[in-house]
């Protein structure tokens, strides 16, 4: 498996490269289809006496979806260990879910006979409640924005059409608690999210996105 290491604001020593190669061998034992591992180390310094830290981001590339993991620590070697543990755990969970799903389907699943989603605990809001909110009978709270020292990271992605089952798999691989997608069966922008255990939920917007074939054309 090929390894690519990049440092942002920090030099990459031969010792760190050697440790990454050791970790790569460990990852390869569980991610047998992986082709390459991208390692990004970012050094951050803060004003006001805060301790500097190192962020290690791992991206596993192979056949299928990307697998990502990230960890932060004052010591980049510690951050690397934490990120590797996260990455391996995400790959392991995704494998176990696929194996378990073949024998004991749980979580969100599509019932071909009825055309409905089963195994999810989502309750739609009643029409009366929606009408009350739209007419102002139920007031909405407007909060003025206040300054916050917390930096909010934003990411933009192109829309991807997939089934609920595929979205759950992608969510597990990237290690997030939720995953945004467009449902290929209904063209509704949707999000799957993790509940307790192996249970998952699905939330969808009533607005439909343009079918994928129209965007390609």
Short mmCIF file of C-alpha atoms in Angstrom, two decimals:
data_model
loop_
_atom_site.label_atom_id
_atom_site.label_comp_id
_atom_site.label_asym_id
_atom_site.label_seq_id
_atom_site.Cartn_x
_atom_site.Cartn_y
_atom_site.Cartn_z
CA UNK A 1 0.00 0.00 0.00
CA UNK A 2 1.43 3.36 -1.06
CA UNK A 3 1.85 6.03 1.62
CA UNK A 4 1.85 9.79 1.02
CA UNK A 5 2.79 12.16 3.85
CA UNK A 6 2.31 15.93 3.79
CA UNK A 7 3.19 18.46 6.48
CA UNK A 8 1.45 21.83 6.83
CA UNK A 9 3.41 24.22 9.03
CA UNK A 10 5.57 21.35 10.27
CA UNK A 11 8.46 19.31 8.93
CA UNK A 12 8.16 15.56 8.48
CA UNK A 13 11.12 13.76 10.05
CA UNK A 14 12.53 10.40 8.98
CA UNK A 15 11.45 9.00 12.37
CA UNK A 16 7.85 10.04 11.77
CA UNK A 17 7.92 8.50 8.30
CA UNK A 18 9.23 5.24 9.76
CA UNK A 19 6.44 5.16 12.35
CA UNK A 20 3.85 5.83 9.63
CA UNK A 21 5.20 2.87 7.64
CA UNK A 22 4.77 0.66 10.72
CA UNK A 23 1.19 1.85 11.15
CA UNK A 24 0.52 1.34 7.44
CA UNK A 25 1.34 -2.34 7.80
CA UNK A 26 -1.16 -2.60 10.65
CA UNK A 27 -3.87 -0.90 8.59
CA UNK A 28 -3.19 -3.13 5.59
CA UNK A 29 -3.98 -6.25 7.64
CA UNK A 30 -7.61 -5.18 8.08
CA UNK A 31 -8.09 -3.00 4.97
CA UNK A 32 -6.88 -5.59 2.48
CA UNK A 33 -8.27 -3.78 -0.57
CA UNK A 34 -6.71 -0.41 0.27
CA UNK A 35 -4.41 1.04 -2.38
CA UNK A 36 -2.91 4.09 -0.67
CA UNK A 37 -2.90 6.04 2.59
CA UNK A 38 -2.67 9.84 2.64
CA UNK A 39 -1.31 11.32 5.86
CA UNK A 40 -1.62 15.07 6.50
CA UNK A 41 0.01 16.63 9.57
CA UNK A 42 -1.01 20.20 10.41
CA UNK A 43 0.70 22.31 13.07
CA UNK A 44 -1.47 24.93 14.77
CA UNK A 45 -0.38 27.68 17.12
CA UNK A 46 -2.78 29.87 19.10
CA UNK A 47 -2.71 33.30 20.69
CA UNK A 48 -3.32 33.89 24.35
CA UNK A 49 -1.01 31.22 25.70
CA UNK A 50 -2.87 28.18 24.36
CA UNK A 51 -0.70 25.11 23.84
CA UNK A 52 0.22 24.41 20.23
CA UNK A 53 -1.07 21.17 18.76
CA UNK A 54 -0.71 18.82 15.82
CA UNK A 55 -3.58 17.44 13.78
CA UNK A 56 -3.14 14.19 11.89
CA UNK A 57 -5.63 13.41 9.11
CA UNK A 58 -5.69 9.98 7.49
CA UNK A 59 -7.41 9.16 4.19
CA UNK A 60 -7.54 5.55 3.08
CA UNK A 61 -8.04 5.15 -0.66
CA UNK A 62 -9.07 1.95 -2.40
CA UNK A 63 -11.90 0.33 -4.27
CA UNK A 64 -15.06 1.86 -2.88
CA UNK A 65 -15.66 4.90 -0.67
CA UNK A 66 -12.83 6.79 1.03
CA UNK A 67 -12.21 6.17 4.72
CA UNK A 68 -11.14 9.16 6.82
CA UNK A 69 -10.03 9.66 10.41
CA UNK A 70 -8.61 12.64 12.29
CA UNK A 71 -7.02 13.21 15.70
CA UNK A 72 -5.35 16.10 17.51
CA UNK A 73 -2.70 16.21 20.22
CA UNK A 74 0.28 18.28 21.31
CA UNK A 75 2.47 15.37 20.14
CA UNK A 76 2.04 14.36 16.49
CA UNK A 77 3.04 10.77 17.29
CA UNK A 78 0.21 10.51 19.82
CA UNK A 79 -2.19 12.11 17.30
CA UNK A 80 -1.06 9.55 14.72
CA UNK A 81 -1.79 6.65 17.08
CA UNK A 82 -5.25 8.02 17.86
CA UNK A 83 -6.08 8.58 14.19
CA UNK A 84 -4.92 5.07 13.23
CA UNK A 85 -7.07 3.53 15.97
CA UNK A 86 -10.09 5.50 14.72
CA UNK A 87 -9.46 4.47 11.11
CA UNK A 88 -9.14 0.79 11.94
CA UNK A 89 -12.25 0.91 14.12
CA UNK A 90 -14.26 2.50 11.28
CA UNK A 91 -13.14 -0.15 8.79
CA UNK A 92 -13.90 -2.90 11.32
CA UNK A 93 -17.38 -1.53 12.08
CA UNK A 94 -18.20 -1.26 8.38
CA UNK A 95 -17.11 -4.87 7.80
CA UNK A 96 -19.07 -6.18 10.77
CA UNK A 97 -22.16 -4.29 9.68
CA UNK A 98 -22.01 -5.76 6.18
CA UNK A 99 -21.55 -9.29 7.54
CA UNK A 100 -24.22 -8.86 10.23
CA UNK A 101 -26.61 -7.28 7.73
CA UNK A 102 -26.53 -10.38 5.53
CA UNK A 103 -27.73 -12.59 8.38
CA UNK A 104 -29.66 -10.27 10.69
CA UNK A 105 -30.89 -7.16 8.86
CA UNK A 106 -31.23 -4.25 11.27
CA UNK A 107 -31.45 -0.50 11.00
CA UNK A 108 -32.85 1.20 7.93
CA UNK A 109 -33.91 -1.21 5.18
CA UNK A 110 -36.16 -1.09 2.16
CA UNK A 111 -39.15 -3.44 2.11
CA UNK A 112 -39.67 -4.42 -1.52
CA UNK A 113 -43.16 -5.76 -0.88
CA UNK A 114 -44.58 -2.55 0.59
CA UNK A 115 -42.16 0.01 -0.82
CA UNK A 116 -41.58 1.42 2.66
CA UNK A 117 -38.56 1.91 4.90
CA UNK A 118 -38.46 -0.35 7.94
CA UNK A 119 -36.27 -0.52 11.01
CA UNK A 120 -36.17 3.23 11.66
CA UNK A 121 -37.71 5.31 14.40
CA UNK A 122 -38.77 8.49 12.60
CA UNK A 123 -42.09 10.15 13.33
CA UNK A 124 -43.31 12.86 10.93
CA UNK A 125 -44.57 16.15 12.31
CA UNK A 126 -48.34 16.45 12.11
CA UNK A 127 -49.97 18.67 9.49
CA UNK A 128 -51.58 20.76 12.26
CA UNK A 129 -48.19 21.54 13.79
CA UNK A 130 -46.69 22.53 10.43
CA UNK A 131 -49.68 24.80 9.73
CA UNK A 132 -49.40 26.40 13.18
CA UNK A 133 -45.72 27.19 12.63
CA UNK A 134 -46.32 28.60 9.13
CA UNK A 135 -49.16 30.87 10.31
CA UNK A 136 -47.32 32.07 13.41
CA UNK A 137 -49.67 30.39 15.88
CA UNK A 138 -46.56 28.72 17.26
CA UNK A 139 -43.97 31.49 17.52
CA UNK A 140 -40.44 30.89 16.35
CA UNK A 141 -37.50 32.15 18.35
CA UNK A 142 -35.06 34.47 16.62
CA UNK A 143 -31.61 34.50 18.21
CA UNK A 144 -29.19 37.29 17.49
CA UNK A 145 -25.75 36.11 16.54
CA UNK A 146 -23.13 36.73 19.16
CA UNK A 147 -19.37 36.67 18.85
CA UNK A 148 -17.88 33.29 19.60
CA UNK A 149 -14.17 32.39 19.74
CA UNK A 150 -15.08 28.94 18.38
CA UNK A 151 -14.11 28.53 14.73
CA UNK A 152 -16.85 26.77 12.77
CA UNK A 153 -15.49 24.65 9.92
CA UNK A 154 -17.64 24.46 6.81
CA UNK A 155 -17.43 21.94 3.98
CA UNK A 156 -19.32 21.84 0.69
CA UNK A 157 -19.87 18.67 -1.33
CA UNK A 158 -21.56 17.79 -4.60
CA UNK A 159 -24.87 15.97 -4.19
CA UNK A 160 -24.61 12.18 -4.37
CA UNK A 161 -27.52 9.89 -5.22
CA UNK A 162 -27.52 6.59 -3.31
CA UNK A 163 -29.76 4.26 -1.36
CA UNK A 164 -30.26 4.49 2.40
CA UNK A 165 -28.21 1.32 2.86
CA UNK A 166 -25.30 2.78 0.87
CA UNK A 167 -25.48 6.02 2.87
CA UNK A 168 -25.22 4.10 6.15
CA UNK A 169 -22.13 2.30 4.86
CA UNK A 170 -20.54 5.59 3.81
CA UNK A 171 -21.32 7.13 7.20
CA UNK A 172 -19.57 4.27 8.98
CA UNK A 173 -16.50 4.54 6.75
CA UNK A 174 -15.96 8.26 7.32
CA UNK A 175 -16.60 7.87 11.05
CA UNK A 176 -19.35 10.47 11.34
CA UNK A 177 -22.60 10.34 13.30
CA UNK A 178 -24.59 11.41 10.24
CA UNK A 179 -24.32 11.47 6.44
CA UNK A 180 -26.04 13.73 3.89
CA UNK A 181 -27.15 12.33 0.55
CA UNK A 182 -29.96 12.33 -2.03
CA UNK A 183 -32.17 9.25 -1.83
CA UNK A 184 -31.94 7.47 -5.19
CA UNK A 185 -35.42 6.02 -4.74
CA UNK A 186 -37.27 9.27 -4.03
CA UNK A 187 -34.85 12.09 -5.06
CA UNK A 188 -35.37 13.62 -1.60
CA UNK A 189 -32.37 15.27 0.12
CA UNK A 190 -31.90 13.10 3.21
CA UNK A 191 -29.64 12.39 6.15
CA UNK A 192 -28.97 9.12 7.94
CA UNK A 193 -27.79 9.28 11.54
CA UNK A 194 -26.55 6.86 14.14
CA UNK A 195 -28.70 6.00 17.12
CA UNK A 196 -27.85 3.59 19.94
CA UNK A 197 -26.18 0.32 19.03
CA UNK A 198 -26.60 -0.62 15.39
CA UNK A 199 -29.81 1.37 14.94
CA UNK A 200 -30.00 4.22 12.44
CA UNK A 201 -32.49 6.94 11.61
CA UNK A 202 -33.39 8.73 8.38
CA UNK A 203 -34.63 12.29 7.96
CA UNK A 204 -35.74 13.55 4.53
CA UNK A 205 -36.84 16.90 3.12
CA UNK A 206 -40.14 17.04 1.26
CA UNK A 207 -38.50 19.04 -1.54
CA UNK A 208 -37.22 16.85 -4.35
CA UNK A 209 -33.84 17.28 -6.00
CA UNK A 210 -33.53 17.02 -9.76
CA UNK A 211 -33.02 13.36 -10.81
CA UNK A 212 -29.38 12.43 -11.29
CA UNK A 213 -29.82 11.59 -14.97
CA UNK A 214 -31.09 15.13 -15.67
CA UNK A 215 -27.98 16.67 -14.12
CA UNK A 216 -25.73 14.42 -16.20
CA UNK A 217 -27.58 15.30 -19.38
#
